[in-house]
């Protein structure tokens, strides 16, 4: 959530900050702001809404010579999305940007207010800058004032502070929210992920929780609870895989079309002729493992839920799935024969990361399935498998879900193979099906235009039920999530057999049911469930290879040989349907309201 960029050096600072924030905008776009100190000159700009508003506001502003600068793009947590609540937050002579949440901000704020400090915003962040200026009145050095400030903060934060009291320095601290320092000669960069500094910095250091310090031209000093800390920089890739729309209207659309290709990447070197290989895993990785527990959020949780059917069915290993934010506080019973798997596109989701830390503290072995290398979740895990989906920019996740599900399917076979719980014949059949997956993800023009036309009938209604059975139930959950996220309509995913236990009471002609009716899995049972809804006048959109006479709308998929192939084909249909409805409603497909790509707050 939110994005931070900082730069110290001689280059044009405004452009570095704005370009960097552009890369992070998908993480939050309620407001954006920058602050620059050059010599004695301090400049600060903020704008509500997308970054283009800040660009417009700073059109006439240019920086010259050496200076320090910080920038931020915000996803509101404390306080409404207003210009006053936008970062950087200002004290009397200092500016601060911050990601995360200061949990004890209310107590700190009251203390500062009692000293006569006037707060301009409703944010937790503003306490940092006032606390710093209060400490600076009595501290021996500006750095000790910053150190004393950090010591008093509870919660998760990554923060940068600049001050006229020490105008050529950037102060930084990280605890629980991601932050890195980039280096190029005497120039120093800061960012909450590496994309803003690729092509600018040549080396990087990923800050660890508890790290803080300061940067001056050509000098970075790092500290933690034990005192000054030596650190090793690592090379930063110069290859900026900048995600462009490639002629598509939206990143989400491009990412849906990319799924067939990236699936090939996900499988490369892993799906072999007769077995599954993961170079990332030691030969005895699963030796003492008797059960699997998976934790994730949102779409990643849906891929986890899909895999629970696959692990138990194919690898004969017990598999429990948990929503990370629930898992954290349920005081779970954990045993060290359980492998703890986290799934995350971004690798920065706070709840998932904290769940992982909990599992590690309980002594569990951990594995992450993630799309972003070097992310916090990967760095925290014992082993990691990259999904190789490439940068996903659309806030509504598509290709990340497809590749996560594929990795989990492969992993289910791998576990079966390692534990000898899967027969050679079943393994062969599964691998054959897997190889056909890229084809089942190809978007046919005919299908896309059918969904574009059909979408006009789904712009109203009091509810949308996506229903399915078995692995098509998590797919129904995912289809409903896509519908909610970008069209702002109420939608639910439901196990088809469960409708009669309550939700069927809602059935009438403006209750839309999107029925996932694969031919390879429980077709007859599914058909009966849909008939029950149709008999109560619900409007039915059936997605199936088999024509269904009670359907009000019908999308015909291919007769595939394997449920997973039907799964992926139907996944594309639900993604395109959500996209086309959102386009018709005139919504912002890539940056839907109230959301952010990476949720780094609890
Ligand atoms: C997906 O469309 C969502 N935007 C959201 O549910 C997301 O999957 C969730 O926040 C988890 O993110 P992660 O995969 O980066 O951990």
Coordinates of C-alpha atoms and ligand atoms in Angstrom, one line a residue:
X1 CA 0.0 0.0 0.0
X2 CA 1.3 3.4 -0.8
X3 CA 4.6 4.0 -2.6
X4 CA 7.8 5.8 -1.5
X5 CA 10.6 7.3 -3.6
X6 CA 13.6 9.3 -2.4
X7 CA 16.6 10.8 -4.1
X8 CA 19.7 12.6 -3.0
X9 CA 22.1 13.9 -5.6
X10 CA 22.7 16.4 -8.5
X11 CA 20.2 15.2 -11.0
X12 CA 16.7 16.7 -11.7
X13 CA 14.9 15.6 -8.6
X14 CA 11.3 16.3 -9.6
X15 CA 11.5 14.0 -12.6
X16 CA 13.2 11.2 -10.6
X17 CA 10.5 11.4 -8.0
X18 CA 7.6 11.6 -10.5
X19 CA 8.9 8.8 -12.7
X20 CA 9.5 6.6 -9.7
X21 CA 6.1 7.3 -8.3
X22 CA 4.6 6.5 -11.7
X23 CA 6.0 3.0 -11.3
X24 CA 4.4 2.7 -7.8
X25 CA 1.1 4.4 -8.6
X26 CA -0.8 1.1 -8.8
X27 CA -0.1 0.7 -5.1
X28 CA -2.3 3.6 -4.2
X29 CA -3.6 6.6 -6.1
X30 CA -5.7 8.6 -3.6
X31 CA -3.1 11.4 -3.7
X32 CA 0.6 12.0 -4.3
X33 CA 3.2 14.5 -3.2
X34 CA 6.8 15.5 -3.2
X35 CA 9.2 17.6 -1.1
X36 CA 12.6 18.9 -2.2
X37 CA 15.3 20.8 -0.3
X38 CA 18.0 22.4 -2.4
X39 CA 20.4 24.5 -0.5
X40 CA 18.1 26.6 1.7
X41 CA 15.2 26.3 -0.7
X42 CA 12.3 24.0 0.3
X43 CA 9.5 23.1 -2.1
X44 CA 6.5 21.0 -1.5
X45 CA 3.7 20.0 -3.8
X46 CA 0.7 17.8 -3.2
X47 CA -2.3 16.8 -5.4
X48 CA -5.4 14.8 -4.9
X49 CA -6.1 11.7 -7.1
X50 CA -3.8 10.3 -9.7
X51 CA -0.2 11.2 -10.3
X52 CA -1.0 13.1 -13.5
X53 CA -2.6 15.8 -11.2
X54 CA 0.7 16.2 -9.4
X55 CA 2.6 16.3 -12.8
X56 CA 0.3 19.1 -13.9
X57 CA 0.8 21.0 -10.7
X58 CA 4.6 20.8 -10.9
X59 CA 4.9 21.6 -14.6
X60 CA 6.7 24.9 -14.1
X61 CA 8.9 23.6 -11.3
X62 CA 12.4 22.4 -11.9
X63 CA 15.3 21.6 -9.6
X64 CA 18.9 22.6 -9.9
X65 CA 22.1 21.4 -8.3
X66 CA 22.5 19.2 -5.3
X67 CA 19.5 18.5 -3.1
X68 CA 17.5 15.9 -1.2
X69 CA 14.0 14.9 -2.1
X70 CA 11.2 12.5 -1.1
X71 CA 7.9 11.5 -2.7
X72 CA 4.8 9.4 -2.0
X73 CA 1.8 8.0 -3.6
X74 CA -1.0 7.3 -1.1
X75 CA -3.7 4.7 -0.4
X76 CA -5.6 6.2 2.5
X77 CA -5.6 4.3 5.9
X78 CA -5.9 7.0 8.5
X79 CA -7.8 10.0 7.3
X80 CA -9.8 10.6 4.1
X81 CA -8.2 10.9 0.7
X82 CA -7.7 14.7 0.8
X83 CA -4.8 17.0 -0.1
X84 CA -4.2 17.8 3.6
X85 CA -3.8 14.1 4.3
X86 CA -1.5 13.6 1.4
X87 CA 2.2 13.0 2.1
X88 CA 4.8 14.5 2.6
X89 CA 3.7 15.7 5.9
X90 CA 5.2 18.9 7.2
X91 CA 6.3 20.1 10.6
X92 CA 7.9 23.6 11.1
X93 CA 11.0 22.8 9.0
X94 CA 10.9 19.1 8.1
X95 CA 9.0 16.7 5.8
X96 CA 8.2 13.1 6.1
X97 CA 6.7 10.3 4.0
X98 CA 5.6 7.0 5.4
X99 CA 4.2 3.6 4.4
X100 CA 2.5 1.3 7.0
X101 CA 0.6 2.2 10.2
X102 CA 1.9 3.8 13.4
X103 CA -0.2 1.9 15.9
X104 CA 0.4 4.2 18.9
X105 CA -0.1 7.4 16.9
X106 CA -3.1 8.5 18.9
X107 CA -1.2 8.5 22.2
X108 CA 1.8 10.3 20.5
X109 CA -0.6 12.8 19.0
X110 CA -2.2 13.6 22.3
X111 CA 1.2 14.1 23.9
X112 CA 2.3 16.4 21.1
X113 CA -1.0 18.3 21.2
X114 CA -0.6 18.8 25.0
X115 CA 2.8 20.5 24.1
X116 CA 0.9 22.9 21.8
X117 CA 1.6 21.2 18.4
X118 CA -1.1 21.9 15.8
X119 CA -1.9 19.0 13.5
X120 CA -2.9 19.7 9.9
X121 CA -4.0 16.2 8.9
X122 CA -5.8 13.2 10.3
X123 CA -3.0 10.9 9.5
X124 CA -0.8 8.8 11.8
X125 CA 2.2 9.8 9.7
X126 CA 2.1 13.5 10.8
X127 CA 3.1 12.4 14.4
X128 CA 6.5 11.3 13.1
X129 CA 7.5 14.8 11.8
X130 CA 6.2 16.6 15.0
X131 CA 7.8 14.1 17.3
X132 CA 11.1 14.5 15.4
X133 CA 11.0 18.3 15.7
X134 CA 10.2 18.0 19.4
X135 CA 13.1 15.7 20.0
X136 CA 15.4 18.0 17.9
X137 CA 14.9 20.7 20.5
X138 CA 16.8 18.7 23.1
X139 CA 18.9 16.1 21.2
X140 CA 22.6 16.6 20.7
X141 CA 22.4 15.9 17.0
X142 CA 19.7 15.8 14.3
X143 CA 20.4 12.1 13.9
X144 CA 19.8 11.4 17.6
X145 CA 16.5 13.3 17.4
X146 CA 15.6 11.0 14.5
X147 CA 16.8 7.9 16.4
X148 CA 14.7 8.9 19.5
X149 CA 11.7 9.4 17.2
X150 CA 12.0 5.9 15.7
X151 CA 12.4 4.3 19.1
X152 CA 8.9 5.6 20.1
X153 CA 7.0 4.3 17.0
X154 CA 5.0 1.1 17.3
X155 CA 3.7 -0.7 14.2
X156 CA 4.8 -1.1 10.7
X157 CA 6.6 1.6 8.9
X158 CA 9.0 2.6 6.1
X159 CA 9.7 6.2 6.4
X160 CA 11.9 9.0 4.9
X161 CA 12.5 12.4 6.6
X162 CA 14.2 15.5 5.3
X163 CA 14.8 18.6 7.4
X164 CA 16.2 22.1 7.0
X165 CA 18.0 21.4 10.3
X166 CA 20.3 19.1 8.2
X167 CA 19.5 20.0 4.7
X168 CA 21.8 17.6 2.7
X169 CA 20.7 14.5 4.5
X170 CA 17.8 11.9 4.1
X171 CA 16.9 10.0 7.3
X172 CA 15.3 6.6 6.9
X173 CA 13.9 3.8 8.9
X174 CA 12.2 0.5 8.1
X175 CA 10.2 -1.9 10.2
X176 CA 7.6 -4.2 8.7
X177 CA 7.1 -2.3 5.4
X178 CA 9.4 -2.7 2.5
X179 CA 12.2 -0.2 1.7
X180 CA 15.5 -0.3 -0.2
X181 CA 18.4 1.9 -0.9
X182 CA 19.8 2.2 -4.4
X183 CA 23.4 3.4 -5.2
X184 CA 25.0 4.9 -8.2
X185 CA 28.3 6.7 -7.5
X186 CA 27.5 9.5 -5.1
X187 CA 23.8 9.4 -5.8
X188 CA 21.5 7.7 -3.3
X189 CA 18.0 6.5 -4.1
X190 CA 15.2 5.1 -1.8
X191 CA 12.1 3.2 -2.9
X192 CA 9.5 0.9 -1.5
X193 CA 10.2 -1.6 -4.3
X194 CA 13.0 -1.8 -6.9
X195 CA 11.0 -0.8 -10.1
X196 CA 11.3 3.0 -9.6
X197 CA 15.1 2.8 -9.4
X198 CA 15.9 0.2 -12.1
X199 CA 17.9 2.0 -14.8
X200 CA 19.0 4.7 -12.3
X201 CA 20.8 2.8 -9.4
X202 CA 23.3 0.1 -10.2
X203 CA 23.5 -1.4 -6.7
X204 CA 20.9 -2.0 -4.0
X205 CA 20.5 -2.8 -0.4
X206 CA 17.2 -4.2 0.9
X207 CA 16.7 -2.8 4.4
X208 CA 15.8 -5.3 7.1
X209 CA 13.2 -4.7 9.9
X210 CA 14.8 -2.5 12.5
X211 CA 17.2 -0.8 10.1
X212 CA 17.5 2.9 10.2
X213 CA 20.1 5.6 9.4
X214 CA 20.9 8.5 7.2
X215 CA 22.3 9.2 3.7
X216 CA 24.5 12.0 2.6
X217 CA 26.2 12.5 -0.7
X218 CA 28.4 9.4 -1.2
X219 CA 27.7 8.2 2.4
X220 CA 25.1 5.9 3.9
X221 CA 25.2 5.0 7.6
X222 CA 23.1 2.1 8.7
X223 CA 22.1 1.1 12.3
X224 CA 19.9 -1.3 14.1
X225 CA 19.2 -2.1 17.7
X226 CA 22.8 -3.4 18.1
X227 CA 24.4 -0.2 16.8
X228 CA 26.1 0.7 13.5
X229 CA 25.8 -2.1 10.9
X230 CA 27.9 -3.1 8.0
X231 CA 25.9 -4.0 4.9
X232 CA 26.6 -5.6 1.5
X233 CA 25.1 -4.0 -1.6
X234 CA 24.0 -6.3 -4.4
X235 CA 23.8 -5.6 -8.1
X236 CA 20.5 -4.3 -9.3
X237 CA 19.3 -5.4 -12.7
X238 CA 19.4 -2.8 -15.4
X239 CA 16.8 -4.5 -17.5
X240 CA 13.6 -2.6 -17.0
X241 CA 10.8 -4.8 -18.0
X242 CA 8.5 -1.8 -18.1
X243 CA 5.0 -3.0 -18.5
X244 CA 3.4 -1.2 -21.4
X245 CA -0.1 -1.8 -22.7
X246 CA 1.0 -3.1 -26.1
X247 CA -2.0 -1.7 -27.9
X248 CA -4.5 -3.1 -25.4
X249 CA -7.0 -0.6 -23.8
X250 CA -6.1 -1.7 -20.2
X251 CA -3.3 -3.5 -18.4
X252 CA -5.8 -5.9 -17.1
X253 CA -6.9 -6.8 -20.7
X254 CA -3.2 -7.2 -21.8
X255 CA -2.6 -9.4 -18.8
X256 CA -5.6 -11.6 -19.6
X257 CA -4.3 -12.1 -23.2
X258 CA -0.7 -12.8 -21.8
X259 CA -1.8 -15.7 -19.7
X260 CA -1.3 -18.3 -22.4
X261 CA 2.3 -17.1 -23.0
X262 CA 3.3 -16.7 -19.4
X263 CA 2.0 -20.1 -18.5
X264 CA 4.7 -21.5 -20.8
X265 CA 7.2 -19.6 -18.8
X266 CA 5.8 -20.9 -15.5
X267 CA 6.1 -24.5 -16.8
X268 CA 9.5 -24.1 -18.4
X269 CA 12.1 -26.5 -17.0
X270 CA 9.6 -27.7 -14.5
X271 CA 7.2 -29.8 -16.4
X272 CA 9.4 -32.5 -17.9
X273 CA 8.5 -35.6 -20.0
X274 CA 7.7 -37.9 -17.1
X275 CA 8.1 -35.8 -14.0
X276 CA 7.9 -32.4 -12.4
X277 CA 11.2 -30.7 -11.3
X278 CA 11.7 -27.8 -9.0
X279 CA 15.3 -26.7 -8.9
X280 CA 14.4 -24.3 -6.1
X281 CA 13.7 -27.2 -3.7
X282 CA 16.3 -29.4 -2.1
X283 CA 16.0 -33.2 -2.7
X284 CA 14.7 -33.8 0.8
X285 CA 12.5 -30.7 1.1
X286 CA 9.4 -32.8 1.7
X287 CA 11.1 -35.6 3.7
X288 CA 9.6 -35.0 7.1
X289 CA 6.5 -33.2 5.9
X290 CA 3.1 -34.8 6.7
X291 CA 0.7 -31.9 6.1
X292 CA 0.5 -28.6 4.2
X293 CA -1.0 -25.4 5.5
X294 CA -1.4 -22.5 3.0
X295 CA -2.0 -18.9 3.9
X296 CA -2.9 -16.1 1.5
X297 CA -5.3 -13.2 0.8
X298 CA -7.8 -12.3 -1.9
X299 CA -7.1 -13.9 -5.3
X300 CA -4.0 -15.7 -3.9
X301 CA -6.3 -17.3 -1.3
X302 CA -8.5 -18.5 -4.2
X303 CA -5.6 -20.2 -5.9
X304 CA -4.7 -21.8 -2.5
X305 CA -8.3 -23.1 -2.1
X306 CA -8.1 -24.6 -5.6
X307 CA -4.9 -26.4 -4.7
X308 CA -6.4 -27.9 -1.5
X309 CA -8.5 -30.2 -3.8
X310 CA -5.4 -31.0 -5.8
X311 CA -3.1 -31.8 -2.9
X312 CA -5.5 -34.1 -1.2
X313 CA -6.6 -35.8 -4.4
X314 CA -3.3 -36.1 -6.2
X315 CA -0.6 -36.1 -3.5
X316 CA -2.7 -37.7 -0.8
X317 CA -1.4 -35.2 1.7
X318 CA -3.5 -33.2 4.2
X319 CA -3.9 -29.7 3.1
X320 CA -5.5 -26.8 5.1
X321 CA -6.1 -23.3 3.7
X322 CA -6.4 -20.2 5.8
X323 CA -7.1 -16.6 5.0
X324 CA -3.9 -14.9 6.4
X325 CA -5.7 -12.1 8.3
X326 CA -7.8 -14.7 10.2
X327 CA -4.9 -17.1 10.8
X328 CA -2.9 -14.4 12.5
X329 CA -5.2 -14.1 15.5
X330 CA -6.8 -17.6 15.8
X331 CA -4.0 -19.0 18.0
X332 CA -3.5 -21.9 15.6
X333 CA -2.1 -25.2 16.6
X334 CA 1.0 -25.7 14.5
X335 CA 3.2 -28.8 14.3
X336 CA 6.6 -28.9 12.8
X337 CA 5.7 -31.7 10.4
X338 CA 3.6 -29.2 8.5
X339 CA 4.9 -27.2 5.5
X340 CA 3.7 -23.6 5.6
X341 CA 3.1 -22.2 2.2
X342 CA 2.4 -18.6 1.5
X343 CA 1.0 -17.4 -1.8
X344 CA 1.3 -13.8 -2.9
X345 CA 1.6 -11.9 -6.2
X346 CA 3.4 -9.0 -4.7
X347 CA 5.3 -10.7 -1.9
X348 CA 4.5 -7.7 0.3
X349 CA 1.0 -8.4 1.6
X350 CA 1.2 -7.5 5.3
X351 CA -1.2 -10.2 6.6
X352 CA 0.5 -13.0 4.6
X353 CA 3.9 -11.8 5.7
X354 CA 3.0 -11.7 9.3
X355 CA 1.3 -15.2 9.1
X356 CA 4.6 -16.5 7.6
X357 CA 6.6 -14.9 10.5
X358 CA 4.3 -16.6 13.0
X359 CA 4.7 -20.0 11.4
X360 CA 8.5 -19.5 11.4
X361 CA 8.4 -18.7 15.0
X362 CA 6.5 -21.9 15.6
X363 CA 9.4 -23.8 13.9
X364 CA 7.6 -24.6 10.6
X365 CA 9.4 -25.0 7.3
X366 CA 8.2 -22.4 4.9
X367 CA 7.8 -22.1 1.1
X368 CA 6.5 -19.1 -0.8
X369 CA 4.9 -19.0 -4.2
X370 CA 5.4 -15.5 -5.4
X371 CA 5.6 -13.3 -8.5
X372 CA 8.1 -10.7 -7.3
X373 CA 11.6 -11.8 -6.7
X374 CA 13.4 -10.3 -3.7
X375 CA 10.1 -9.4 -2.1
X376 CA 9.7 -9.5 1.7
X377 CA 7.8 -12.8 1.6
X378 CA 10.5 -14.5 -0.5
X379 CA 13.2 -13.2 1.7
X380 CA 11.5 -14.4 4.8
X381 CA 10.8 -18.0 3.4
X382 CA 13.0 -21.0 3.6
X383 CA 12.4 -21.7 -0.1
X384 CA 10.5 -19.9 -2.9
X385 CA 9.0 -20.8 -6.2
X386 CA 8.5 -17.8 -8.6
X387 CA 5.4 -17.8 -10.7
X388 CA 7.1 -16.0 -13.6
X389 CA 4.0 -14.1 -14.6
X390 CA 5.9 -10.9 -15.3
X391 CA 4.9 -7.5 -13.8
X392 CA 1.1 -7.5 -13.1
X393 CA -0.1 -3.9 -13.2
X394 CA -3.9 -4.3 -13.2
X395 CA -5.1 -4.1 -9.7
X396 CA -7.5 -6.9 -10.4
X397 CA -5.3 -9.9 -10.5
X398 CA -5.5 -12.2 -13.5
X399 CA -2.3 -13.8 -14.8
X400 CA -0.9 -14.0 -11.2
X401 CA -3.9 -16.2 -10.3
X402 CA -3.4 -18.4 -13.4
X403 CA 0.3 -18.9 -12.7
X404 CA -0.1 -19.4 -9.0
X405 CA -2.7 -22.1 -9.7
X406 CA -0.4 -23.7 -12.2
X407 CA 2.6 -23.7 -9.7
X408 CA 0.3 -25.3 -7.1
X409 CA -0.9 -28.0 -9.5
X410 CA 2.7 -28.8 -10.4
X411 CA 3.6 -28.8 -6.7
X412 CA 0.8 -31.2 -5.9
X413 CA 2.2 -33.6 -8.5
X414 CA 5.7 -33.0 -7.2
X415 CA 4.7 -33.9 -3.7
X416 CA 3.0 -37.0 -4.9
X417 CA 6.1 -37.9 -6.9
X418 CA 8.5 -37.4 -3.9
X419 CA 6.2 -39.2 -1.5
X420 CA 5.4 -41.9 -4.1
X421 CA 1.8 -41.4 -3.5
X422 CA 0.9 -40.8 -7.1
X423 CA 0.9 -43.6 -9.7
X424 CA 3.0 -43.2 -12.9
X425 CA -0.2 -43.4 -15.0
X426 CA -1.9 -40.5 -13.1
X427 CA 1.3 -38.5 -13.2
X428 CA 1.5 -39.0 -17.0
X429 CA -2.2 -38.0 -17.5
X430 CA -1.7 -34.9 -15.4
X431 CA 1.5 -33.8 -17.3
X432 CA -0.2 -34.4 -20.6
X433 CA -3.1 -32.1 -19.5
X434 CA -0.7 -29.5 -18.1
X435 CA 1.0 -29.2 -21.5
X436 CA -2.3 -28.3 -23.1
X437 CA -2.9 -25.4 -20.6
X438 CA -1.4 -22.6 -22.7
X439 CA -3.9 -23.5 -25.5
X440 CA -6.8 -23.4 -23.1
X441 CA -5.8 -19.9 -22.1
X442 CA -5.8 -18.4 -25.6
X443 CA -8.4 -15.7 -26.0
X444 CA -10.5 -16.2 -29.1
X445 CA -11.7 -13.1 -30.8
X446 CA -15.1 -14.6 -31.2
X447 CA -15.4 -15.3 -27.5
X448 CA -14.2 -11.8 -26.6
X449 CA -16.7 -10.1 -28.9
X450 CA -19.5 -12.3 -27.6
X451 CA -18.7 -11.2 -24.1
X452 CA -18.5 -7.6 -25.1
X453 CA -22.0 -7.8 -26.6
X454 CA -23.4 -9.8 -23.7
X455 CA -22.0 -7.5 -21.0
X456 CA -24.7 -4.9 -21.7
X457 CA -27.3 -7.3 -20.1
X458 CA -25.3 -7.4 -16.8
X459 CA -25.3 -3.7 -15.8
X460 CA -28.1 -4.0 -13.3
X461 CA -29.5 -6.5 -10.9
X462 CA -29.6 -7.0 -7.1
X463 CA -27.0 -9.7 -7.0
X464 CA -24.6 -12.0 -8.9
X465 CA -24.0 -15.5 -7.8
X466 CA -21.0 -17.3 -9.3
X467 CA -21.5 -21.0 -8.6
X468 CA -19.5 -24.1 -9.1
X469 CA -18.5 -27.4 -7.5
X470 CA -15.1 -28.8 -6.5
X471 CA -12.2 -26.7 -8.0
X472 CA -14.9 -24.7 -9.8
X473 CA -16.0 -23.3 -6.4
X474 CA -12.8 -21.4 -5.8
X475 CA -13.0 -20.3 -9.4
X476 CA -16.5 -19.0 -8.7
X477 CA -15.1 -17.1 -5.7
X478 CA -12.5 -15.6 -8.0
X479 CA -15.0 -14.7 -10.7
X480 CA -17.2 -12.9 -8.1
X481 CA -14.2 -11.1 -6.8
X482 CA -13.3 -9.8 -10.3
X483 CA -16.9 -8.7 -10.7
X484 CA -16.9 -6.8 -7.4
X485 CA -13.5 -5.2 -7.8
X486 CA -14.0 -3.5 -11.1
X487 CA -17.7 -3.2 -11.6
X488 CA -18.6 -2.3 -8.0
X489 CA -21.6 -4.7 -8.0
X490 CA -22.4 -7.1 -5.3
X491 CA -21.3 -10.6 -6.3
X492 CA -20.7 -13.8 -4.4
X493 CA -19.0 -17.1 -5.2
X494 CA -20.9 -20.0 -3.8
X495 CA -20.6 -23.8 -3.8
X496 CA -23.5 -24.8 -6.2
X497 CA -24.8 -27.5 -3.8
X498 CA -25.1 -25.0 -1.0
X499 CA -27.4 -22.6 -2.7
X500 CA -30.5 -24.5 -1.5
X501 CA -29.4 -24.0 2.1
X502 CA -30.3 -20.3 2.1
X503 CA -29.2 -18.1 -0.8
X504 CA -31.9 -19.6 -3.1
X505 CA -34.3 -17.4 -1.2
X506 CA -32.9 -14.5 -3.2
X507 CA -33.8 -16.0 -6.5
X508 CA -35.8 -13.8 -8.9
X509 CA -35.4 -12.5 -12.4
X510 CA -32.8 -9.9 -11.3
X511 CA -30.6 -12.4 -9.5
X512 CA -28.0 -13.3 -12.0
X513 CA -26.4 -16.7 -11.7
X514 CA -23.1 -17.4 -13.5
X515 CA -23.0 -21.2 -13.5
X516 CA -19.6 -22.9 -14.1
X517 CA -20.7 -26.2 -15.6
X518 CA -17.7 -28.2 -16.7
X519 CA -18.3 -31.5 -18.5
X520 CA -15.4 -33.4 -16.9
X521 CA -16.6 -32.8 -13.3
X522 CA -19.9 -33.4 -11.6
X523 CA -21.8 -32.2 -14.6
X524 CA -25.2 -33.8 -13.7
X525 CA -25.1 -32.6 -10.1
X526 CA -24.2 -29.1 -11.2
X527 CA -27.0 -29.2 -13.8
X528 CA -29.6 -30.0 -11.0
X529 CA -28.4 -27.1 -8.9
X530 CA -28.8 -24.7 -11.8
X531 CA -32.2 -26.1 -12.6
X532 CA -33.3 -25.4 -9.1
X533 CA -32.4 -21.8 -9.5
X534 CA -33.9 -21.5 -13.0
X535 CA -37.2 -22.9 -11.6
X536 CA -37.3 -19.9 -9.2
X537 CA -36.9 -17.5 -12.1
X538 CA -33.2 -16.6 -11.5
X539 CA -31.5 -15.4 -14.7
X540 CA -28.9 -18.0 -15.7
X541 CA -25.6 -17.4 -17.6
X542 CA -24.3 -20.9 -18.2
X543 CA -20.6 -21.5 -19.1
X544 CA -20.2 -25.0 -20.3
X545 CA -19.2 -27.1 -23.3
X546 CA -22.6 -28.7 -23.2
X547 CA -25.6 -26.7 -24.5
X548 CA -28.0 -26.1 -21.6
X549 CA -31.6 -25.4 -22.6
X550 CA -32.5 -23.4 -19.4
X551 CA -29.8 -20.9 -19.9
X552 CA -30.8 -17.3 -20.5
X553 CA -27.3 -16.7 -21.8
X554 CA -24.8 -19.3 -22.8
X555 CA -21.0 -19.3 -23.4
X556 CA -19.9 -22.4 -25.0
X557 CA -16.4 -23.6 -23.9
X558 CA -14.5 -26.5 -25.5
X559 CA -14.9 -30.1 -24.7
X560 CA -11.6 -30.6 -22.8
X561 CA -10.1 -33.8 -21.5
X562 CA -9.2 -32.6 -18.0
X563 CA -11.0 -30.5 -15.4
X564 CA -8.0 -28.1 -15.1
X565 CA -8.2 -27.3 -18.8
X566 CA -11.9 -26.5 -18.3
X567 CA -11.0 -24.5 -15.2
X568 CA -8.5 -22.3 -17.1
X569 CA -10.8 -21.8 -20.0
X570 CA -13.7 -20.7 -17.7
X571 CA -11.4 -18.5 -15.8
X572 CA -10.7 -16.5 -18.9
X573 CA -14.5 -16.2 -19.5
X574 CA -15.1 -14.8 -16.1
X575 CA -12.2 -12.3 -16.3
X576 CA -13.3 -11.0 -19.7
X577 CA -16.9 -10.7 -18.6
X578 CA -15.8 -8.6 -15.5
X579 CA -13.6 -6.5 -17.8
X580 CA -16.3 -5.8 -20.4
X581 CA -18.9 -4.9 -17.8
X582 CA -16.5 -2.5 -16.1
X583 CA -15.7 -0.9 -19.5
X584 CA -19.4 -0.3 -20.2
X585 CA -19.9 1.2 -16.8
X586 CA -17.1 3.6 -17.5
X587 CA -15.1 2.5 -14.5
X588 CA -11.3 2.7 -14.1
X589 CA -10.5 -0.9 -15.0
X590 CA -6.8 -0.8 -14.0
X591 CA -7.1 1.3 -10.9
X592 CA -10.6 0.6 -9.4
X593 CA -11.8 2.8 -6.6
X594 CA -10.7 2.2 -3.0
X595 CA -8.2 -0.5 -3.9
X596 CA -4.4 -0.8 -4.2
X597 CA -2.2 -3.4 -5.9
X598 CA -0.2 -4.3 -2.8
X599 CA -1.8 -4.3 0.6
X600 CA 1.0 -3.7 3.0
X601 CA -1.2 -2.7 5.9
X602 CA -3.0 -5.1 8.2
Ligands
LIG1 C1 -6.9 -9.4 -6.6 O1 -7.6 -9.0 -7.7 C2 -6.9 -8.5 -5.5 N1 -6.5 -7.2 -6.0 C3 -6.4 -8.9 -4.2 O2 -7.4 -9.7 -3.7 C4 -5.0 -9.6 -4.0 O3 -5.1 -10.8 -4.6 C5 -4.7 -9.7 -2.5 O4 -4.6 -8.4 -2.0 C6 -3.4 -10.4 -2.2 O5 -2.3 -9.9 -2.8 P1 -1.0 -10.6 -3.0 O6 -1.2 -11.8 -3.9 O7 0.0 -9.6 -3.6 O8 -0.5 -11.1 -1.7

